[in-house]
mmCIF file of C-alpha atoms in Angstrom:
data_model
loop_
_atom_site.group_PDB
_atom_site.id
_atom_site.type_symbol
_atom_site.label_atom_id
_atom_site.label_comp_id
_atom_site.label_asym_id
_atom_site.label_seq_id
_atom_site.Cartn_x
_atom_site.Cartn_y
_atom_site.Cartn_z
ATOM 1 C CA UNK A 1 6.498 11.536 -18.305
ATOM 2 C CA UNK A 2 5.029 12.613 -14.331
ATOM 3 C CA UNK A 3 6.729 8.994 -12.882
ATOM 4 C CA UNK A 4 3.360 7.165 -12.286
ATOM 5 C CA UNK A 5 1.495 4.996 -14.478
ATOM 6 C CA UNK A 6 -1.891 3.309 -14.206
ATOM 7 C CA UNK A 7 -2.484 -0.429 -15.487
ATOM 8 C CA UNK A 8 -5.465 -2.813 -15.192
ATOM 9 C CA UNK A 9 -4.468 -6.626 -14.889
ATOM 10 C CA UNK A 10 -6.061 -8.261 -18.300
ATOM 11 C CA UNK A 11 -6.075 -11.609 -16.843
ATOM 12 C CA UNK A 12 -8.225 -10.150 -13.481
ATOM 13 C CA UNK A 13 -10.020 -7.010 -14.517
ATOM 14 C CA UNK A 14 -10.969 -6.371 -10.838
ATOM 15 C CA UNK A 15 -7.507 -5.464 -10.108
ATOM 16 C CA UNK A 16 -5.631 -2.220 -11.172
ATOM 17 C CA UNK A 17 -2.124 -1.786 -10.607
ATOM 18 C CA UNK A 18 -0.306 1.739 -10.104
ATOM 19 C CA UNK A 19 3.204 1.765 -11.145
ATOM 20 C CA UNK A 20 6.159 4.209 -9.839
ATOM 21 C CA UNK A 21 7.334 4.849 -12.958
ATOM 22 C CA UNK A 22 10.586 7.121 -12.840
ATOM 23 C CA UNK A 23 13.403 4.244 -13.227
ATOM 24 C CA UNK A 24 15.929 6.437 -14.274
ATOM 25 C CA UNK A 25 15.811 8.625 -11.000
ATOM 26 C CA UNK A 26 15.277 4.882 -8.722
ATOM 27 C CA UNK A 27 11.589 6.100 -8.932
ATOM 28 C CA UNK A 28 12.535 9.109 -6.434
ATOM 29 C CA UNK A 29 9.340 11.209 -5.496
ATOM 30 C CA UNK A 30 9.539 14.571 -7.340
ATOM 31 C CA UNK A 31 6.072 17.228 -7.122
ATOM 32 C CA UNK A 32 5.085 16.671 -10.284
ATOM 33 C CA UNK A 33 5.207 12.659 -9.579
ATOM 34 C CA UNK A 34 3.375 13.580 -6.038
ATOM 35 C CA UNK A 35 0.698 15.552 -7.760
ATOM 36 C CA UNK A 36 0.296 12.734 -10.366
ATOM 37 C CA UNK A 37 0.275 9.553 -7.900
ATOM 38 C CA UNK A 38 -2.805 11.701 -6.154
ATOM 39 C CA UNK A 39 -4.928 11.906 -8.880
ATOM 40 C CA UNK A 40 -4.484 7.955 -9.972
ATOM 41 C CA UNK A 41 -4.938 7.054 -6.171
ATOM 42 C CA UNK A 42 -8.455 9.298 -6.293
ATOM 43 C CA UNK A 43 -9.128 7.550 -9.719
ATOM 44 C CA UNK A 44 -8.773 4.396 -8.716
ATOM 45 C CA UNK A 45 -10.607 4.692 -5.057
ATOM 46 C CA UNK A 46 -13.596 6.314 -7.064
ATOM 47 C CA UNK A 47 -13.747 3.126 -9.365
ATOM 48 C CA UNK A 48 -16.094 0.617 -8.583
ATOM 49 C CA UNK A 49 -14.490 -2.087 -10.575
ATOM 50 C CA UNK A 50 -11.649 -2.015 -8.970
ATOM 51 C CA UNK A 51 -11.565 -4.602 -6.163
ATOM 52 C CA UNK A 52 -7.829 -4.996 -5.141
ATOM 53 C CA UNK A 53 -4.719 -2.668 -5.913
ATOM 54 C CA UNK A 54 -0.875 -3.458 -6.487
ATOM 55 C CA UNK A 55 1.301 -0.682 -5.604
ATOM 56 C CA UNK A 56 4.744 -1.772 -7.662
ATOM 57 C CA UNK A 57 7.806 -0.399 -9.381
ATOM 58 C CA UNK A 58 9.456 0.170 -12.810
ATOM 59 C CA UNK A 59 13.595 -0.685 -13.065
ATOM 60 C CA UNK A 60 15.684 -3.003 -11.763
ATOM 61 C CA UNK A 61 17.438 -1.538 -8.647
ATOM 62 C CA UNK A 62 14.686 0.306 -6.526
ATOM 63 C CA UNK A 63 11.011 0.057 -5.545
ATOM 64 C CA UNK A 64 11.067 3.931 -4.811
ATOM 65 C CA UNK A 65 14.392 5.618 -2.678
ATOM 66 C CA UNK A 66 12.173 8.153 -1.285
ATOM 67 C CA UNK A 67 11.750 12.073 -2.198
ATOM 68 C CA UNK A 68 13.973 13.380 -4.846
ATOM 69 C CA UNK A 69 16.781 15.031 -3.068
ATOM 70 C CA UNK A 70 18.138 16.781 -6.085
ATOM 71 C CA UNK A 71 14.896 18.707 -6.861
ATOM 72 C CA UNK A 72 15.254 19.753 -3.017
ATOM 73 C CA UNK A 73 18.520 20.543 -3.139
ATOM 74 C CA UNK A 74 17.422 23.779 -4.690
ATOM 75 C CA UNK A 75 14.448 24.439 -2.838
ATOM 76 C CA UNK A 76 13.729 27.687 -0.520
ATOM 77 C CA UNK A 77 12.586 26.900 2.685
ATOM 78 C CA UNK A 78 8.979 28.304 1.263
ATOM 79 C CA UNK A 79 9.598 26.369 -1.688
ATOM 80 C CA UNK A 80 10.004 23.286 0.586
ATOM 81 C CA UNK A 81 6.749 24.343 2.597
ATOM 82 C CA UNK A 82 4.703 24.460 -0.182
ATOM 83 C CA UNK A 83 5.740 20.943 -1.601
ATOM 84 C CA UNK A 84 4.866 19.820 1.928
ATOM 85 C CA UNK A 85 0.900 19.303 1.017
ATOM 86 C CA UNK A 86 1.428 17.953 -2.060
ATOM 87 C CA UNK A 87 3.801 14.920 -0.874
ATOM 88 C CA UNK A 88 1.158 14.565 2.289
ATOM 89 C CA UNK A 89 -1.577 14.330 -0.394
ATOM 90 C CA UNK A 90 0.672 11.382 -2.381
ATOM 91 C CA UNK A 91 1.146 9.243 0.673
ATOM 92 C CA UNK A 92 -2.315 9.718 1.836
ATOM 93 C CA UNK A 93 -3.857 8.969 -1.110
ATOM 94 C CA UNK A 94 -2.124 5.425 -1.052
ATOM 95 C CA UNK A 95 -2.991 4.923 2.506
ATOM 96 C CA UNK A 96 -6.515 5.867 2.087
ATOM 97 C CA UNK A 97 -7.319 3.667 -0.797
ATOM 98 C CA UNK A 98 -10.561 1.980 0.395
ATOM 99 C CA UNK A 99 -9.877 -1.336 -1.552
ATOM 100 C CA UNK A 100 -6.719 -3.678 -0.135
ATOM 101 C CA UNK A 101 -3.586 -2.439 -1.239
ATOM 102 C CA UNK A 102 -0.695 -5.294 -1.955
ATOM 103 C CA UNK A 103 3.240 -3.559 -2.068
ATOM 104 C CA UNK A 104 5.362 -5.506 -4.726
ATOM 105 C CA UNK A 105 8.711 -4.170 -3.484
ATOM 106 C CA UNK A 106 11.892 -5.154 -5.088
ATOM 107 C CA UNK A 107 15.606 -3.089 -4.543
ATOM 108 C CA UNK A 108 15.306 -0.058 -2.558
ATOM 109 C CA UNK A 109 12.382 0.916 -0.576
ATOM 110 C CA UNK A 110 14.118 3.711 1.313
ATOM 111 C CA UNK A 111 12.471 6.808 3.182
ATOM 112 C CA UNK A 112 9.296 7.671 0.933
ATOM 113 C CA UNK A 113 9.824 4.411 -0.641
ATOM 114 C CA UNK A 114 9.382 2.364 2.929
ATOM 115 C CA UNK A 115 6.566 4.620 3.678
ATOM 116 C CA UNK A 116 4.535 3.734 0.555
ATOM 117 C CA UNK A 117 4.844 0.418 1.445
ATOM 118 C CA UNK A 118 4.186 0.702 5.196
ATOM 119 C CA UNK A 119 0.550 2.623 3.618
ATOM 120 C CA UNK A 120 -0.356 -0.783 2.132
ATOM 121 C CA UNK A 121 -2.404 -3.718 3.788
ATOM 122 C CA UNK A 122 0.560 -6.542 2.393
ATOM 123 C CA UNK A 123 3.728 -6.024 1.763
ATOM 124 C CA UNK A 124 5.256 -8.737 -0.891
ATOM 125 C CA UNK A 125 9.042 -8.243 -1.183
ATOM 126 C CA UNK A 126 11.668 -10.399 -3.363
ATOM 127 C CA UNK A 127 15.133 -11.094 -1.991
ATOM 128 C CA UNK A 128 16.752 -8.017 -3.492
ATOM 129 C CA UNK A 129 14.573 -5.656 -1.493
ATOM 130 C CA UNK A 130 16.253 -3.508 1.142
ATOM 131 C CA UNK A 131 13.931 -1.158 3.549
ATOM 132 C CA UNK A 132 15.181 1.810 5.390
ATOM 133 C CA UNK A 133 13.917 4.917 6.747
ATOM 134 C CA UNK A 134 17.167 7.101 6.676
ATOM 135 C CA UNK A 135 15.811 10.285 7.144
ATOM 136 C CA UNK A 136 17.386 11.230 10.771
ATOM 137 C CA UNK A 137 20.834 10.751 8.766
ATOM 138 C CA UNK A 138 19.799 14.013 6.329
ATOM 139 C CA UNK A 139 18.066 16.188 9.097
ATOM 140 C CA UNK A 140 14.817 15.434 8.287
ATOM 141 C CA UNK A 141 11.870 12.983 10.415
ATOM 142 C CA UNK A 142 9.984 10.662 7.997
ATOM 143 C CA UNK A 143 6.957 12.944 6.647
ATOM 144 C CA UNK A 144 4.977 10.259 4.787
ATOM 145 C CA UNK A 145 3.599 8.481 7.665
ATOM 146 C CA UNK A 146 6.513 6.435 8.392
ATOM 147 C CA UNK A 147 6.887 6.924 12.274
ATOM 148 C CA UNK A 148 3.416 6.391 13.020
ATOM 149 C CA UNK A 149 3.060 3.580 10.676
ATOM 150 C CA UNK A 150 6.166 1.675 11.605
ATOM 151 C CA UNK A 151 5.105 2.083 14.980
ATOM 152 C CA UNK A 152 1.585 0.591 14.319
ATOM 153 C CA UNK A 153 2.848 -2.354 12.325
ATOM 154 C CA UNK A 154 6.434 -3.095 14.138
ATOM 155 C CA UNK A 155 5.619 -2.160 17.750
ATOM 156 C CA UNK A 156 7.577 0.674 19.656
ATOM 157 C CA UNK A 157 10.800 -0.859 19.873
ATOM 158 C CA UNK A 158 11.341 -2.335 16.559
ATOM 159 C CA UNK A 159 9.983 1.029 14.959
ATOM 160 C CA UNK A 160 12.783 3.199 17.004
ATOM 161 C CA UNK A 161 15.213 0.732 15.811
ATOM 162 C CA UNK A 162 14.325 1.724 12.002
ATOM 163 C CA UNK A 163 13.383 5.203 12.750
ATOM 164 C CA UNK A 164 16.069 6.626 15.040
ATOM 165 C CA UNK A 165 19.195 4.685 13.841
ATOM 166 C CA UNK A 166 18.121 5.349 9.906
ATOM 167 C CA UNK A 167 19.752 1.935 9.330
ATOM 168 C CA UNK A 168 18.753 -0.498 6.624
ATOM 169 C CA UNK A 169 17.066 -3.830 6.648
ATOM 170 C CA UNK A 170 17.431 -6.846 4.257
ATOM 171 C CA UNK A 171 14.608 -8.500 3.311
ATOM 172 C CA UNK A 172 15.188 -11.177 5.847
ATOM 173 C CA UNK A 173 15.505 -8.899 8.754
ATOM 174 C CA UNK A 174 12.682 -6.899 7.408
ATOM 175 C CA UNK A 175 10.615 -10.017 7.019
ATOM 176 C CA UNK A 176 11.732 -10.895 11.485
ATOM 177 C CA UNK A 177 10.597 -7.523 12.122
ATOM 178 C CA UNK A 178 7.662 -8.015 10.795
ATOM 179 C CA UNK A 179 7.598 -5.460 7.777
ATOM 180 C CA UNK A 180 7.749 -7.699 5.095
ATOM 181 C CA UNK A 181 4.722 -10.370 4.964
ATOM 182 C CA UNK A 182 5.462 -12.326 1.950
ATOM 183 C CA UNK A 183 9.242 -13.180 0.675
ATOM 184 C CA UNK A 184 9.543 -14.171 -2.974
ATOM 185 C CA UNK A 185 12.558 -15.038 -5.325
ATOM 186 C CA UNK A 186 13.955 -12.293 -7.219
ATOM 187 C CA UNK A 187 12.131 -10.695 -9.688
ATOM 188 C CA UNK A 188 8.707 -12.344 -8.922
ATOM 189 C CA UNK A 189 7.008 -9.687 -6.154
ATOM 190 C CA UNK A 190 4.970 -8.195 -8.994
ATOM 191 C CA UNK A 191 3.360 -11.691 -10.005
ATOM 192 C CA UNK A 192 3.039 -12.785 -6.246
ATOM 193 C CA UNK A 193 1.558 -9.732 -5.527
ATOM 194 C CA UNK A 194 -0.827 -9.457 -8.500
ATOM 195 C CA UNK A 195 -1.868 -13.256 -7.567
ATOM 196 C CA UNK A 196 -2.903 -11.810 -4.095
ATOM 197 C CA UNK A 197 -4.998 -9.065 -5.828
ATOM 198 C CA UNK A 198 -6.914 -11.607 -7.826
ATOM 199 C CA UNK A 199 -7.538 -13.734 -5.020
ATOM 200 C CA UNK A 200 -9.003 -10.892 -2.962
ATOM 201 C CA UNK A 201 -10.856 -9.353 -5.851
ATOM 202 C CA UNK A 202 -12.577 -12.566 -6.387
ATOM 203 C CA UNK A 203 -14.257 -12.328 -3.030
ATOM 204 C CA UNK A 204 -17.221 -9.863 -1.933
ATOM 205 C CA UNK A 205 -16.223 -6.416 -2.721
ATOM 206 C CA UNK A 206 -18.741 -5.210 0.098
ATOM 207 C CA UNK A 207 -17.166 -7.658 2.680
ATOM 208 C CA UNK A 208 -13.566 -7.011 1.649
ATOM 209 C CA UNK A 209 -13.741 -3.097 1.942
ATOM 210 C CA UNK A 210 -15.562 -3.314 5.545
ATOM 211 C CA UNK A 211 -13.369 -5.903 6.874
ATOM 212 C CA UNK A 212 -10.280 -3.570 5.424
ATOM 213 C CA UNK A 213 -11.828 -0.379 7.075
ATOM 214 C CA UNK A 214 -12.547 -2.261 10.442
ATOM 215 C CA UNK A 215 -8.909 -3.514 10.620
ATOM 216 C CA UNK A 216 -7.444 0.441 9.737
ATOM 217 C CA UNK A 217 -9.882 2.042 12.298
ATOM 218 C CA UNK A 218 -9.545 -0.771 15.073
ATOM 219 C CA UNK A 219 -5.608 -0.555 14.905
ATOM 220 C CA UNK A 220 -5.845 2.903 16.383
ATOM 221 C CA UNK A 221 -8.598 2.129 19.351
ATOM 222 C CA UNK A 222 -7.342 1.502 22.634
ATOM 223 C CA UNK A 223 -10.297 0.259 23.769
ATOM 224 C CA UNK A 224 -11.305 -3.725 22.602
ATOM 225 C CA UNK A 225 -15.016 -3.152 23.305
ATOM 226 C CA UNK A 226 -14.763 -0.125 21.138
ATOM 227 C CA UNK A 227 -12.701 -2.059 18.364
ATOM 228 C CA UNK A 228 -15.201 -4.865 18.507
ATOM 229 C CA UNK A 229 -18.065 -2.233 18.101
ATOM 230 C CA UNK A 230 -16.145 -1.411 14.835
ATOM 231 C CA UNK A 231 -16.124 -5.305 14.025
ATOM 232 C CA UNK A 232 -19.926 -4.991 14.556
ATOM 233 C CA UNK A 233 -20.017 -2.057 11.822
ATOM 234 C CA UNK A 234 -18.444 -3.977 9.219
ATOM 235 C CA UNK A 235 -20.884 -7.312 9.749
ATOM 236 C CA UNK A 236 -23.703 -5.366 9.775
ATOM 237 C CA UNK A 237 -22.439 -3.518 6.441
ATOM 238 C CA UNK A 238 -21.800 -7.005 4.560
ATOM 239 C CA UNK A 239 -24.262 -9.111 6.394
ATOM 240 C CA UNK A 240 -27.501 -6.785 5.262
ATOM 241 C CA UNK A 241 -25.981 -6.383 1.591
ATOM 242 C CA UNK A 242 -26.904 -8.285 -1.411
ATOM 243 C CA UNK A 243 -23.493 -9.751 -1.604
ATOM 244 C CA UNK A 244 -24.505 -11.427 1.678
ATOM 245 C CA UNK A 245 -27.348 -13.414 0.045
ATOM 246 C CA UNK A 246 -25.185 -13.793 -3.095
ATOM 247 C CA UNK A 247 -21.970 -15.286 -1.516
ATOM 248 C CA UNK A 248 -24.298 -17.357 0.653
ATOM 249 C CA UNK A 249 -26.343 -19.138 -2.482
ATOM 250 C CA UNK A 250 -23.351 -19.609 -4.456
ATOM 251 C CA UNK A 251 -22.061 -21.562 -1.853
ATOM 252 C CA UNK A 252 -25.154 -23.778 -1.580
ATOM 253 C CA UNK A 253 -25.558 -23.924 -5.420
ATOM 254 C CA UNK A 254 -21.745 -25.292 -5.344
ATOM 255 C CA UNK A 255 -21.031 -22.265 -8.092
ATOM 256 C CA UNK A 256 -18.834 -19.522 -8.233
ATOM 257 C CA UNK A 257 -20.449 -16.131 -6.535
ATOM 258 C CA UNK A 258 -21.416 -13.404 -9.036
ATOM 259 C CA UNK A 259 -21.128 -10.104 -6.824
ATOM 260 C CA UNK A 260 -24.050 -7.540 -7.423
ATOM 261 C CA UNK A 261 -21.749 -4.791 -6.146
#
C-alpha cells in the first residue's frame, strides 16, 4: 500500500475522494506516499467527469501528522534533497487541482497535514481537529506551502503566530483564526465535505473552474484593477460557453440543468 486511495462517491458520480490512507503511521507522509499522491492528483485533474474533490483521511486519530520523521531520521543530506522535489510535487498536486477541493479534517492536522488542508479551497473540521505548523520546533521551516498559504488565508499576524510559535490550535481557535470554514460534530467531517462537494458538482463545471481560477489568481494580485481583469476573463469563459446557455434555459424551464461540459 502506498498510503493514498482514490474513491468515487456512488451517490454523486462527479465527486472524487482522495484519501490519505496510512492510519498505522497517523497518515504521516512518506516518500512513496508522496509519489502516489502526485499520481492520483494528476489523474484526478485530468478527469473531465470529476467536478469536485474531497481530501479525507483514514483512521480515528489523525488527518495527517506531516512528514514521516522516522523515515527522515535515517536520511543523509543528499537523500533529504532528493526527497524535496517529490514532496513539493505532492503538495503542488493538491494545490493545483482545477476542481474545488474540500478538506475533511479530524484529529491531528500538523505540519504537512495542516499544509494539505491549507491547499484546499474549503476546510471542514470536526471538534477533534487540532491544527499546527510545528516545523520550527524541529529545526525546519514549513515546506509544503505553509508560510505562504497561511499568510494568504490568515493574514500576516495570525500566520506569524501559527508559524513562528509552532503551537497547536484546537478547532475553535482555528475557526476564529479563519483556518477552519465549517466546524461539525465529531466523526462527521467527511460526510459534510462530501455533501458540499456534491452541491458544487451540481453547478456548471465551466463556471466553477473559472471561478476557482479567478479567486486563486486574484488572491496573488496586488492591484484591484488587475484582479477585476482576471474576473472579467473568468466571466467570459463561462458566459460564452454552452454551460451558460443550458443554465439559463434550465432556469426558465424550471428544471435541473444537464451540463454539456
